[in-house]
PDB file of N, CA and C in Angstrom:
ATOM      1  N   MET A  30      91.519  93.581  99.413  1.00  0.00           N
ATOM      2  CA  MET A  30      91.594  94.553 100.142  1.00  0.00           C
ATOM      3  C   MET A  30      91.419  96.139  99.436  1.00  0.00           C
ATOM      4  N   SER A  31      90.506  96.470  99.637  1.00  0.00           N
ATOM      5  CA  SER A  31      90.158  98.210  99.071  1.00  0.00           C
ATOM      6  C   SER A  31      91.804  99.184  99.106  1.00  0.00           C
ATOM      7  N   GLU A  32      91.859  99.970  98.361  1.00  0.00           N
ATOM      8  CA  GLU A  32      92.897 100.616  98.210  1.00  0.00           C
ATOM      9  C   GLU A  32      92.697 101.726  99.853  1.00  0.00           C
ATOM     10  N   LEU A  33      91.344 102.148 100.144  1.00  0.00           N
ATOM     11  CA  LEU A  33      91.009 102.910 101.034  1.00  0.00           C
ATOM     12  C   LEU A  33      91.469 102.132 102.303  1.00  0.00           C
ATOM     13  N   ALA A  34      91.270 100.914 102.268  1.00  0.00           N
ATOM     14  CA  ALA A  34      91.664  99.582 103.477  1.00  0.00           C
ATOM     15  C   ALA A  34      93.071  99.762 103.915  1.00  0.00           C
ATOM     16  N   PHE A  35      93.712  99.577 102.693  1.00  0.00           N
ATOM     17  CA  PHE A  35      94.927  99.476 102.729  1.00  0.00           C
ATOM     18  C   PHE A  35      95.764 100.608 103.434  1.00  0.00           C
ATOM     19  N   PHE A  36      95.416 102.064 102.960  1.00  0.00           N
ATOM     20  CA  PHE A  36      95.961 103.144 103.610  1.00  0.00           C
ATOM     21  C   PHE A  36      95.766 103.083 104.813  1.00  0.00           C
ATOM     22  N   ALA A  37      94.108 102.917 105.231  1.00  0.00           N
ATOM     23  CA  ALA A  37      94.238 103.145 106.839  1.00  0.00           C
ATOM     24  C   ALA A  37      94.871 102.068 107.499  1.00  0.00           C
ATOM     25  N   GLN A  38      95.666 100.921 107.040  1.00  0.00           N
ATOM     26  CA  GLN A  38      96.001  99.981 107.877  1.00  0.00           C
ATOM     27  C   GLN A  38      97.766 100.400 107.868  1.00  0.00           C
ATOM     28  N   VAL A  39      97.972 101.102 106.581  1.00  0.00           N
ATOM     29  CA  VAL A  39      99.326 101.686 107.009  1.00  0.00           C
ATOM     30  C   VAL A  39      99.354 102.661 107.829  1.00  0.00           C
ATOM     31  N   VAL A  40      98.360 103.544 107.689  1.00  0.00           N
ATOM     32  CA  VAL A  40      98.595 104.887 108.782  1.00  0.00           C
ATOM     33  C   VAL A  40      98.396 104.438 110.097  1.00  0.00           C
ATOM     34  N   ALA A  41      97.393 103.418 110.403  1.00  0.00           N
ATOM     35  CA  ALA A  41      97.016 102.748 111.987  1.00  0.00           C
ATOM     36  C   ALA A  41      98.245 102.148 112.509  1.00  0.00           C
ATOM     37  N   ARG A  42      98.950 101.431 111.602  1.00  0.00           N
ATOM     38  CA  ARG A  42      99.950 100.377 112.075  1.00  0.00           C
ATOM     39  C   ARG A  42     101.155 100.604 111.558  1.00  0.00           C
ATOM     40  N   SER A  43     101.633 101.786 110.682  1.00  0.00           N
ATOM     41  CA  SER A  43     103.149 102.210 110.482  1.00  0.00           C
ATOM     42  C   SER A  43     103.664 101.416 109.719  1.00  0.00           C
ATOM     43  N   THR A  44     103.016 100.179 109.062  1.00  0.00           N
ATOM     44  CA  THR A  44     103.700  99.249 108.465  1.00  0.00           C
ATOM     45  C   THR A  44     103.152  99.016 106.935  1.00  0.00           C
ATOM     46  N   VAL A  45     103.865  98.445 105.849  1.00  0.00           N
ATOM     47  CA  VAL A  45     103.174  98.003 105.054  1.00  0.00           C
ATOM     48  C   VAL A  45     103.384  96.406 104.646  1.00  0.00           C
ATOM     49  N   ARG A  46     102.369  95.863 104.941  1.00  0.00           N
ATOM     50  CA  ARG A  46     102.378  94.097 104.729  1.00  0.00           C
ATOM     51  C   ARG A  46     103.216  93.671 106.016  1.00  0.00           C
ATOM     52  N   GLY A  47     103.307  94.205 107.201  1.00  0.00           N
ATOM     53  CA  GLY A  47     104.054  93.952 107.861  1.00  0.00           C
ATOM     54  C   GLY A  47     105.771  94.472 107.979  1.00  0.00           C
ATOM     55  N   LEU A  48     105.959  95.034 106.766  1.00  0.00           N
ATOM     56  CA  LEU A  48     107.154  95.909 106.566  1.00  0.00           C
ATOM     57  C   LEU A  48     107.445  97.359 107.326  1.00  0.00           C
ATOM     58  N   ASP A  49     108.071  97.599 107.873  1.00  0.00           N
ATOM     59  CA  ASP A  49     108.611  98.872 108.651  1.00  0.00           C
ATOM     60  C   ASP A  49     109.764  99.419 108.226  1.00  0.00           C
ATOM     61  N   CYS A  50     110.214 100.722 108.853  1.00  0.00           N
ATOM     62  CA  CYS A  50     111.598 101.276 108.468  1.00  0.00           C
ATOM     63  C   CYS A  50     112.624 100.587 109.199  1.00  0.00           C
ATOM     64  N   SER A  51     112.324  99.562 109.983  1.00  0.00           N
ATOM     65  CA  SER A  51     113.658  98.785 110.659  1.00  0.00           C
ATOM     66  C   SER A  51     113.730  97.522 109.410  1.00  0.00           C
ATOM     67  N   SER A  52     112.865  97.306 108.429  1.00  0.00           N
ATOM     68  CA  SER A  52     113.192  96.341 107.616  1.00  0.00           C
ATOM     69  C   SER A  52     114.166  96.255 106.772  1.00  0.00           C
ATOM     70  N   THR A  53     115.003  95.310 106.304  1.00  0.00           N
ATOM     71  CA  THR A  53     115.928  95.473 105.268  1.00  0.00           C
ATOM     72  C   THR A  53     115.613  95.372 103.906  1.00  0.00           C
ATOM     73  N   PRO A  54     116.386  95.919 103.087  1.00  0.00           N
ATOM     74  CA  PRO A  54     116.255  95.769 101.567  1.00  0.00           C
ATOM     75  C   PRO A  54     116.117  94.577 101.402  1.00  0.00           C
ATOM     76  N   ASP A  55     116.323  93.582 101.573  1.00  0.00           N
ATOM     77  CA  ASP A  55     116.170  92.060 101.242  1.00  0.00           C
ATOM     78  C   ASP A  55     115.116  91.537 101.587  1.00  0.00           C
ATOM     79  N   GLN A  56     114.545  91.887 103.262  1.00  0.00           N
ATOM     80  CA  GLN A  56     113.445  91.952 103.332  1.00  0.00           C
ATOM     81  C   GLN A  56     112.172  92.339 102.607  1.00  0.00           C
ATOM     82  N   VAL A  57     112.036  93.841 102.506  1.00  0.00           N
ATOM     83  CA  VAL A  57     110.988  94.400 101.546  1.00  0.00           C
ATOM     84  C   VAL A  57     111.225  93.821 100.236  1.00  0.00           C
ATOM     85  N   THR A  58     112.316  93.677  99.343  1.00  0.00           N
ATOM     86  CA  THR A  58     111.954  93.175  98.183  1.00  0.00           C
ATOM     87  C   THR A  58     111.235  91.296  98.479  1.00  0.00           C
ATOM     88  N   ALA A  59     111.742  90.804  99.250  1.00  0.00           N
ATOM     89  CA  ALA A  59     111.188  89.538  99.243  1.00  0.00           C
ATOM     90  C   ALA A  59     109.434  89.276  99.641  1.00  0.00           C
ATOM     91  N   TRP A  60     109.281  90.710 100.225  1.00  0.00           N
ATOM     92  CA  TRP A  60     107.505  90.800 100.233  1.00  0.00           C
ATOM     93  C   TRP A  60     106.746  91.456  98.940  1.00  0.00           C
ATOM     94  N   LEU A  61     107.564  92.501  98.458  1.00  0.00           N
ATOM     95  CA  LEU A  61     107.113  93.685  97.522  1.00  0.00           C
ATOM     96  C   LEU A  61     107.347  92.995  96.043  1.00  0.00           C
ATOM     97  N   GLY A  62     108.528  92.201  96.157  1.00  0.00           N
ATOM     98  CA  GLY A  62     108.974  92.172  94.711  1.00  0.00           C
ATOM     99  C   GLY A  62     110.025  93.194  93.973  1.00  0.00           C
ATOM    100  N   ASP A  63     109.817  93.556  92.332  1.00  0.00           N
ATOM    101  CA  ASP A  63     110.637  94.081  91.476  1.00  0.00           C
ATOM    102  C   ASP A  63     110.536  95.490  92.015  1.00  0.00           C
ATOM    103  N   TYR A  64     111.835  96.308  91.730  1.00  0.00           N
ATOM    104  CA  TYR A  64     111.537  97.387  92.026  1.00  0.00           C
ATOM    105  C   TYR A  64     112.580  98.555  91.162  1.00  0.00           C
ATOM    106  N   GLY A  65     112.545  99.621  91.231  1.00  0.00           N
ATOM    107  CA  GLY A  65     113.527 100.193  90.675  1.00  0.00           C
ATOM    108  C   GLY A  65     113.951 100.887  91.727  1.00  0.00           C
ATOM    109  N   GLU A  66     115.775 100.859  91.584  1.00  0.00           N
ATOM    110  CA  GLU A  66     116.475 101.336  92.802  1.00  0.00           C
ATOM    111  C   GLU A  66     117.126 102.690  92.493  1.00  0.00           C
ATOM    112  N   ASN A  67     117.511 103.700  93.115  1.00  0.00           N
ATOM    113  CA  ASN A  67     118.307 104.734  93.181  1.00  0.00           C
ATOM    114  C   ASN A  67     119.256 104.864  94.078  1.00  0.00           C
ATOM    115  N   LEU A  68     120.515 104.898  93.829  1.00  0.00           N
ATOM    116  CA  LEU A  68     121.652 105.113  94.649  1.00  0.00           C
ATOM    117  C   LEU A  68     122.330 106.291  94.868  1.00  0.00           C
ATOM    118  N   ARG A  69     122.677 107.155  95.745  1.00  0.00           N
ATOM    119  CA  ARG A  69     123.528 108.263  96.016  1.00  0.00           C
ATOM    120  C   ARG A  69     124.136 108.389  97.076  1.00  0.00           C
ATOM    121  N   GLY A  70     125.336 108.093  97.261  1.00  0.00           N
ATOM    122  CA  GLY A  70     126.409 107.629  97.873  1.00  0.00           C
ATOM    123  C   GLY A  70     125.876 106.612  99.058  1.00  0.00           C
ATOM    124  N   ASP A  71     125.853 107.165  99.978  1.00  0.00           N
ATOM    125  CA  ASP A  71     125.150 106.564 101.204  1.00  0.00           C
ATOM    126  C   ASP A  71     123.810 106.220 101.433  1.00  0.00           C
ATOM    127  N   LEU A  72     122.921 106.758 100.213  1.00  0.00           N
ATOM    128  CA  LEU A  72     121.779 106.679 100.442  1.00  0.00           C
ATOM    129  C   LEU A  72     120.917 105.893  99.493  1.00  0.00           C
ATOM    130  N   MET A  73     119.948 104.901  99.505  1.00  0.00           N
ATOM    131  CA  MET A  73     119.300 104.259  98.794  1.00  0.00           C
ATOM    132  C   MET A  73     118.063 104.142  99.104  1.00  0.00           C
ATOM    133  N   TRP A  74     117.009 104.343  97.551  1.00  0.00           N
ATOM    134  CA  TRP A  74     115.711 104.069  97.824  1.00  0.00           C
ATOM    135  C   TRP A  74     115.333 103.158  96.974  1.00  0.00           C
ATOM    136  N   ARG A  75     114.237 102.604  96.877  1.00  0.00           N
ATOM    137  CA  ARG A  75     113.387 101.533  95.828  1.00  0.00           C
ATOM    138  C   ARG A  75     112.241 101.854  95.993  1.00  0.00           C
ATOM    139  N   ASP A  76     111.909 102.064  94.657  1.00  0.00           N
ATOM    140  CA  ASP A  76     110.527 102.101  94.512  1.00  0.00           C
ATOM    141  C   ASP A  76     109.868 100.642  94.003  1.00  0.00           C
ATOM    142  N   TYR A  77     108.889 100.494  94.602  1.00  0.00           N
ATOM    143  CA  TYR A  77     108.306  99.161  94.476  1.00  0.00           C
ATOM    144  C   TYR A  77     106.957  99.681  93.718  1.00  0.00           C
ATOM    145  N   GLY A  78     106.408 100.408  93.335  1.00  0.00           N
ATOM    146  CA  GLY A  78     105.337 100.922  92.391  1.00  0.00           C
ATOM    147  C   GLY A  78     104.230 101.860  93.241  1.00  0.00           C
ATOM    148  N   LEU A  79     103.585 101.368  93.939  1.00  0.00           N
ATOM    149  CA  LEU A  79     102.666 102.372  94.877  1.00  0.00           C
ATOM    150  C   LEU A  79     103.709 102.805  96.528  1.00  0.00           C
ATOM    151  N   VAL A  80     104.887 101.952  96.887  1.00  0.00           N
ATOM    152  CA  VAL A  80     105.498 101.975  97.904  1.00  0.00           C
ATOM    153  C   VAL A  80     106.677 102.290  97.517  1.00  0.00           C
ATOM    154  N   GLU A  81     107.409 103.294  98.183  1.00  0.00           N
ATOM    155  CA  GLU A  81     108.963 103.387  98.235  1.00  0.00           C
ATOM    156  C   GLU A  81     109.646 103.324  99.978  1.00  0.00           C
ATOM    157  N   PHE A  82     110.857 102.658  99.887  1.00  0.00           N
ATOM    158  CA  PHE A  82     111.484 102.453 100.906  1.00  0.00           C
ATOM    159  C   PHE A  82     112.870 103.007 100.622  1.00  0.00           C
ATOM    160  N   THR A  83     113.289 103.685 101.999  1.00  0.00           N
ATOM    161  CA  THR A  83     114.713 104.181 101.800  1.00  0.00           C
ATOM    162  C   THR A  83     115.335 103.768 102.870  1.00  0.00           C
ATOM    163  N   TRP A  84     116.685 103.634 102.595  1.00  0.00           N
ATOM    164  CA  TRP A  84     117.834 103.255 103.581  1.00  0.00           C
ATOM    165  C   TRP A  84     119.088 104.272 103.471  1.00  0.00           C
ATOM    166  N   GLU A  85     119.747 104.427 104.524  1.00  0.00           N
ATOM    167  CA  GLU A  85     121.037 105.043 104.237  1.00  0.00           C
ATOM    168  C   GLU A  85     122.252 103.913 105.429  1.00  0.00           C
ATOM    169  N   ARG A  86     123.458 104.542 105.095  1.00  0.00           N
ATOM    170  CA  ARG A  86     124.409 103.868 106.097  1.00  0.00           C
ATOM    171  C   ARG A  86     125.521 104.809 106.201  1.00  0.00           C
ATOM    172  N   PRO A  87     126.124 104.747 107.568  1.00  0.00           N
ATOM    173  CA  PRO A  87     127.322 105.652 107.820  1.00  0.00           C
ATOM    174  C   PRO A  87     128.472 105.706 106.594  1.00  0.00           C
ATOM    175  N   SER A  88     128.623 104.417 105.970  1.00  0.00           N
ATOM    176  CA  SER A  88     129.985 104.287 105.048  1.00  0.00           C
ATOM    177  C   SER A  88     129.539 103.124 104.338  1.00  0.00           C
ATOM    178  N   GLY A  89     130.170 102.742 103.146  1.00  0.00           N
ATOM    179  CA  GLY A  89     130.007 101.665 102.313  1.00  0.00           C
ATOM    180  C   GLY A  89     130.472 100.422 103.016  1.00  0.00           C
ATOM    181  N   LYS A  90     130.882 100.281 104.136  1.00  0.00           N
ATOM    182  CA  LYS A  90     131.286  99.081 104.705  1.00  0.00           C
ATOM    183  C   LYS A  90     130.227  98.685 105.868  1.00  0.00           C
ATOM    184  N   GLU A  91     129.174  99.567 106.146  1.00  0.00           N
ATOM    185  CA  GLU A  91     127.990  99.259 106.776  1.00  0.00           C
ATOM    186  C   GLU A  91     126.952  98.989 106.324  1.00  0.00           C
ATOM    187  N   PRO A  92     126.073  98.108 106.948  1.00  0.00           N
ATOM    188  CA  PRO A  92     124.719  97.668 106.375  1.00  0.00           C
ATOM    189  C   PRO A  92     123.967  98.846 106.243  1.00  0.00           C
ATOM    190  N   TRP A  93     122.964  98.573 105.636  1.00  0.00           N
ATOM    191  CA  TRP A  93     121.916  99.701 105.055  1.00  0.00           C
ATOM    192  C   TRP A  93     120.851  99.712 106.386  1.00  0.00           C
ATOM    193  N   GLN A  94     120.477 100.920 106.997  1.00  0.00           N
ATOM    194  CA  GLN A  94     119.408 101.113 107.735  1.00  0.00           C
ATOM    195  C   GLN A  94     118.418 101.561 107.462  1.00  0.00           C
ATOM    196  N   GLY A  95     116.941 101.236 107.884  1.00  0.00           N
ATOM    197  CA  GLY A  95     115.921 101.761 107.273  1.00  0.00           C
ATOM    198  C   GLY A  95     115.764 103.247 107.686  1.00  0.00           C
ATOM    199  N   CYS A  96     115.306 104.339 106.806  1.00  0.00           N
ATOM    200  CA  CYS A  96     114.942 105.535 107.022  1.00  0.00           C
ATOM    201  C   CYS A  96     113.300 105.912 107.344  1.00  0.00           C
ATOM    202  N   ARG A  97     113.006 105.383 106.036  1.00  0.00           N
ATOM    203  CA  ARG A  97     111.482 105.709 105.883  1.00  0.00           C
ATOM    204  C   ARG A  97     110.718 104.899 104.663  1.00  0.00           C
ATOM    205  N   PHE A  98     109.459 105.037 104.802  1.00  0.00           N
ATOM    206  CA  PHE A  98     108.942 104.617 103.760  1.00  0.00           C
ATOM    207  C   PHE A  98     107.781 105.253 103.202  1.00  0.00           C
ATOM    208  N   THR A  99     107.131 105.432 102.240  1.00  0.00           N
ATOM    209  CA  THR A  99     106.053 106.370 101.799  1.00  0.00           C
ATOM    210  C   THR A  99     105.269 105.328 100.637  1.00  0.00           C
ATOM    211  N   VAL A 100     104.079 106.214 101.048  1.00  0.00           N
ATOM    212  CA  VAL A 100     103.053 105.305 100.211  1.00  0.00           C
ATOM    213  C   VAL A 100     102.541 106.452  99.276  1.00  0.00           C
ATOM    214  N   GLN A 101     102.607 106.139  97.890  1.00  0.00           N
ATOM    215  CA  GLN A 101     102.575 107.014  96.704  1.00  0.00           C
ATOM    216  C   GLN A 101     101.027 107.268  96.438  1.00  0.00           C
ATOM    217  N   CYS A 102     100.233 107.672  97.135  1.00  0.00           N
ATOM    218  CA  CYS A 102      98.732 107.995  96.749  1.00  0.00           C
ATOM    219  C   CYS A 102      98.367 108.372  95.185  1.00  0.00           C
ATOM    220  N   HIS A 103      99.525 109.351  94.982  1.00  0.00           N
ATOM    221  CA  HIS A 103      98.671 109.926  93.767  1.00  0.00           C
ATOM    222  C   HIS A 103      99.053 109.038  92.400  1.00  0.00           C
ATOM    223  N   ARG A 104      99.717 108.030  92.748  1.00  0.00           N
ATOM    224  CA  ARG A 104     100.212 106.957  91.484  1.00  0.00           C
ATOM    225  C   ARG A 104      98.832 106.362  91.252  1.00  0.00           C
ATOM    226  N   LEU A 105      97.750 106.360  91.975  1.00  0.00           N
ATOM    227  CA  LEU A 105      96.348 105.808  91.790  1.00  0.00           C
ATOM    228  C   LEU A 105      95.742 106.931  90.918  1.00  0.00           C
ATOM    229  N   GLU A 106      96.144 108.009  90.961  1.00  0.00           N
ATOM    230  CA  GLU A 106      94.819 109.121  90.210  1.00  0.00           C
ATOM    231  C   GLU A 106      94.470 108.530  88.805  1.00  0.00           C
ATOM    232  N   HIS A 107      95.157 107.618  87.660  1.00  0.00           N
ATOM    233  CA  HIS A 107      94.792 107.393  86.900  1.00  0.00           C
ATOM    234  C   HIS A 107      93.908 105.830  86.384  1.00  0.00           C
ATOM    235  N   GLY A 108      94.035 105.311  87.807  1.00  0.00           N
ATOM    236  CA  GLY A 108      93.186 103.978  87.833  1.00  0.00           C
ATOM    237  C   GLY A 108      91.695 103.916  87.497  1.00  0.00           C
ATOM    238  N   PRO A 109      91.192 102.917  87.802  1.00  0.00           N
ATOM    239  CA  PRO A 109      89.770 102.664  87.768  1.00  0.00           C
ATOM    240  C   PRO A 109      88.923 103.276  89.076  1.00  0.00           C
ATOM    241  N   THR A 110      89.814 103.415  90.066  1.00  0.00           N
ATOM    242  CA  THR A 110      89.196 104.097  91.219  1.00  0.00           C
ATOM    243  C   THR A 110      89.718 104.829  91.752  1.00  0.00           C
ATOM    244  N   PRO A 111      88.624 106.309  92.071  1.00  0.00           N
ATOM    245  CA  PRO A 111      89.391 107.554  92.643  1.00  0.00           C
ATOM    246  C   PRO A 111      90.013 107.764  93.999  1.00  0.00           C
ATOM    247  N   VAL A 112      91.027 108.455  93.757  1.00  0.00           N
ATOM    248  CA  VAL A 112      91.836 108.311  94.858  1.00  0.00           C
ATOM    249  C   VAL A 112      91.023 108.514  96.387  1.00  0.00           C
ATOM    250  N   PRO A 113      91.107 108.138  97.346  1.00  0.00           N
ATOM    251  CA  PRO A 113      90.519 108.478  98.354  1.00  0.00           C
ATOM    252  C   PRO A 113      91.107 109.548  98.890  1.00  0.00           C
ATOM    253  N   THR A 114      89.608 110.625  99.526  1.00  0.00           N
ATOM    254  CA  THR A 114      89.892 111.846 100.090  1.00  0.00           C
ATOM    255  C   THR A 114      90.532 111.344 101.280  1.00  0.00           C
ATOM    256  N   PHE A 115      90.947 112.723 102.059  1.00  0.00           N
ATOM    257  CA  PHE A 115      91.230 112.811 103.873  1.00  0.00           C
ATOM    258  C   PHE A 115      89.852 112.103 104.569  1.00  0.00           C
ATOM    259  N   ALA A 116      88.649 112.612 104.324  1.00  0.00           N
ATOM    260  CA  ALA A 116      87.661 112.522 104.822  1.00  0.00           C
ATOM    261  C   ALA A 116      87.187 110.901 104.857  1.00  0.00           C
ATOM    262  N   ASP A 117      87.809 110.325 103.507  1.00  0.00           N
ATOM    263  CA  ASP A 117      87.418 108.964 103.362  1.00  0.00           C
ATOM    264  C   ASP A 117      88.420 108.005 104.671  1.00  0.00           C
ATOM    265  N   LEU A 118      89.197 108.544 104.459  1.00  0.00           N
ATOM    266  CA  LEU A 118      90.313 107.975 105.081  1.00  0.00           C
ATOM    267  C   LEU A 118      90.380 108.176 106.703  1.00  0.00           C
ATOM    268  N   ARG A 119      89.740 109.000 107.222  1.00  0.00           N
ATOM    269  CA  ARG A 119      89.575 109.389 108.383  1.00  0.00           C
ATOM    270  C   ARG A 119      88.391 108.505 109.099  1.00  0.00           C
ATOM    271  N   THR A 120      87.442 108.287 108.309  1.00  0.00           N
ATOM    272  CA  THR A 120      86.020 107.430 108.361  1.00  0.00           C
ATOM    273  C   THR A 120      86.981 106.101 108.743  1.00  0.00           C
ATOM    274  N   ALA A 121      87.859 105.499 107.752  1.00  0.00           N
ATOM    275  CA  ALA A 121      88.385 104.230 107.614  1.00  0.00           C
ATOM    276  C   ALA A 121      89.161 104.280 108.778  1.00  0.00           C
ATOM    277  N   LEU A 122      90.009 104.851 109.327  1.00  0.00           N
ATOM    278  CA  LEU A 122      90.711 104.853 110.828  1.00  0.00           C
ATOM    279  C   LEU A 122      89.962 104.885 111.548  1.00  0.00           C
ATOM    280  N   ALA A 123      88.720 105.574 111.684  1.00  0.00           N
ATOM    281  CA  ALA A 123      87.720 105.319 112.731  1.00  0.00           C
ATOM    282  C   ALA A 123      86.793 103.886 113.045  1.00  0.00           C
ATOM    283  N   GLU A 124      87.131 103.240 112.002  1.00  0.00           N
ATOM    284  CA  GLU A 124      86.639 101.587 112.026  1.00  0.00           C
ATOM    285  C   GLU A 124      87.704 100.957 112.593  1.00  0.00           C
ATOM    286  N   LEU A 125      88.693 101.522 112.595  1.00  0.00           N
ATOM    287  CA  LEU A 125      90.213 100.669 113.133  1.00  0.00           C
ATOM    288  C   LEU A 125      90.425 101.166 114.616  1.00  0.00           C
ATOM    289  N   ASP A 126      89.497 101.835 115.030  1.00  0.00           N
ATOM    290  CA  ASP A 126      89.867 102.762 116.181  1.00  0.00           C
ATOM    291  C   ASP A 126      91.077 103.417 116.427  1.00  0.00           C
ATOM    292  N   TYR A 127      91.025 104.011 115.365  1.00  0.00           N
ATOM    293  CA  TYR A 127      92.555 104.876 115.156  1.00  0.00           C
ATOM    294  C   TYR A 127      92.031 106.367 115.022  1.00  0.00           C
ATOM    295  N   GLU A 128      92.322 107.534 116.052  1.00  0.00           N
ATOM    296  CA  GLU A 128      91.762 108.530 115.741  1.00  0.00           C
ATOM    297  C   GLU A 128      92.827 109.517 115.066  1.00  0.00           C
ATOM    298  N   VAL A 129      92.523 110.478 114.005  1.00  0.00           N
ATOM    299  CA  VAL A 129      93.217 111.261 113.542  1.00  0.00           C
ATOM    300  C   VAL A 129      92.771 112.615 114.547  1.00  0.00           C
ATOM    301  N   LYS A 130      93.822 113.382 114.507  1.00  0.00           N
ATOM    302  CA  LYS A 130      93.657 114.527 115.330  1.00  0.00           C
ATOM    303  C   LYS A 130      94.369 115.489 114.666  1.00  0.00           C
TER     304      LYS A 130
END
Protein backbone atom coordinates (compact mmCIF):
# COMPACT_ATOMS: atom_id res chain seq x y z
CA MET A 1 0.00 0.00 0.00
CA SER A 2 1.35 3.43 -0.88
CA GLU A 3 1.67 6.17 1.73
CA LEU A 4 -1.11 8.08 0.00
CA ALA A 5 -3.48 5.10 0.11
CA PHE A 6 -2.61 4.60 3.79
CA PHE A 7 -3.38 8.24 4.63
CA ALA A 8 -6.65 8.12 2.69
CA GLN A 9 -7.78 5.01 4.53
CA VAL A 10 -6.92 6.57 7.91
CA VAL A 11 -8.98 9.66 7.11
CA ALA A 12 -11.92 7.80 5.58
CA ARG A 13 -12.13 5.09 8.25
CA SER A 14 -10.77 6.93 11.32
CA THR A 15 -8.64 3.87 12.02
CA VAL A 16 -5.07 2.63 11.63
CA ARG A 17 -5.02 -1.07 10.72
CA GLY A 18 -8.42 -1.39 12.42
CA LEU A 19 -7.25 0.41 15.56
CA ASP A 20 -8.99 3.55 16.80
CA CYS A 21 -9.29 5.69 19.92
CA SER A 22 -11.13 2.93 21.76
CA SER A 23 -8.19 0.51 21.36
CA THR A 24 -6.21 -0.37 24.47
CA PRO A 25 -2.44 0.05 24.75
CA ASP A 26 -2.04 -3.74 24.55
CA GLN A 27 -4.18 -3.97 21.40
CA VAL A 28 -2.25 -1.20 19.67
CA THR A 29 1.12 -2.67 20.59
CA ALA A 30 0.04 -6.13 19.39
CA TRP A 31 -0.58 -4.66 15.91
CA LEU A 32 2.06 -1.94 15.66
CA GLY A 33 4.96 -3.43 17.64
CA ASP A 34 7.81 -1.53 19.27
CA TYR A 35 7.20 1.95 20.67
CA GLY A 36 8.63 4.81 22.64
CA GLU A 37 6.53 5.72 25.66
CA ASN A 38 5.88 9.00 27.44
CA LEU A 39 4.10 9.10 30.80
CA ARG A 40 2.97 12.30 32.49
CA GLY A 41 0.75 11.61 35.46
CA ASP A 42 -2.46 10.14 34.12
CA LEU A 43 -1.59 10.75 30.46
CA MET A 44 0.37 8.29 28.33
CA TRP A 45 1.30 8.37 24.70
CA ARG A 46 3.19 5.87 22.64
CA ASP A 47 5.15 6.62 19.52
CA TYR A 48 5.07 3.75 17.01
CA GLY A 49 7.08 5.61 14.37
CA LEU A 50 4.58 7.04 11.92
CA VAL A 51 1.63 6.79 14.34
CA GLU A 52 1.17 7.97 17.93
CA PHE A 53 -1.64 6.86 20.26
CA THR A 54 -2.62 8.71 23.46
CA TRP A 55 -4.52 7.42 26.50
CA GLU A 56 -5.63 8.97 29.78
CA ARG A 57 -7.11 7.77 33.04
CA PRO A 58 -8.84 9.47 35.97
CA SER A 59 -6.44 7.90 38.48
CA GLY A 60 -3.64 5.36 38.70
CA LYS A 61 -6.16 2.72 39.74
CA GLU A 62 -8.27 3.10 36.58
CA PRO A 63 -7.58 1.50 33.18
CA TRP A 64 -6.22 3.59 30.31
CA GLN A 65 -8.87 5.11 28.03
CA GLY A 66 -8.05 6.17 24.48
CA CYS A 67 -7.98 9.88 23.67
CA ARG A 68 -6.65 10.14 20.14
CA PHE A 69 -4.21 8.92 17.58
CA THR A 70 -2.19 10.96 15.13
CA VAL A 71 -0.35 10.12 11.96
CA GLN A 72 2.92 12.02 11.79
CA CYS A 73 3.11 12.64 8.02
CA HIS A 74 6.09 14.96 8.38
CA ARG A 75 8.22 11.98 9.40
CA LEU A 76 8.19 10.84 5.77
CA GLU A 77 9.85 14.01 4.47
CA HIS A 78 13.32 12.51 4.37
CA GLY A 79 12.28 9.24 2.75
CA PRO A 80 12.53 8.27 -0.91
CA THR A 81 8.96 9.37 -1.69
CA PRO A 82 7.78 12.98 -1.33
CA VAL A 83 5.04 13.60 1.22
CA PRO A 84 1.66 13.65 -0.55
CA THR A 85 -0.04 17.03 -0.88
CA PHE A 86 -3.54 17.78 0.36
CA ALA A 87 -4.69 17.80 -3.27
CA ASP A 88 -3.29 14.28 -3.66
CA LEU A 89 -5.11 13.19 -0.51
CA ARG A 90 -8.38 14.75 -1.67
CA THR A 91 -8.15 12.80 -4.94
CA ALA A 92 -7.40 9.53 -3.12
CA LEU A 93 -10.32 10.13 -0.76
CA ALA A 94 -12.66 10.76 -3.72
CA GLU A 95 -11.65 7.34 -5.06
CA LEU A 96 -12.88 5.90 -1.75
CA ASP A 97 -16.17 7.85 -2.13
CA TYR A 98 -15.18 10.10 0.79
CA GLU A 99 -15.68 13.82 0.27
CA VAL A 100 -13.58 16.44 2.01
CA LYS A 101 -15.43 19.73 2.40
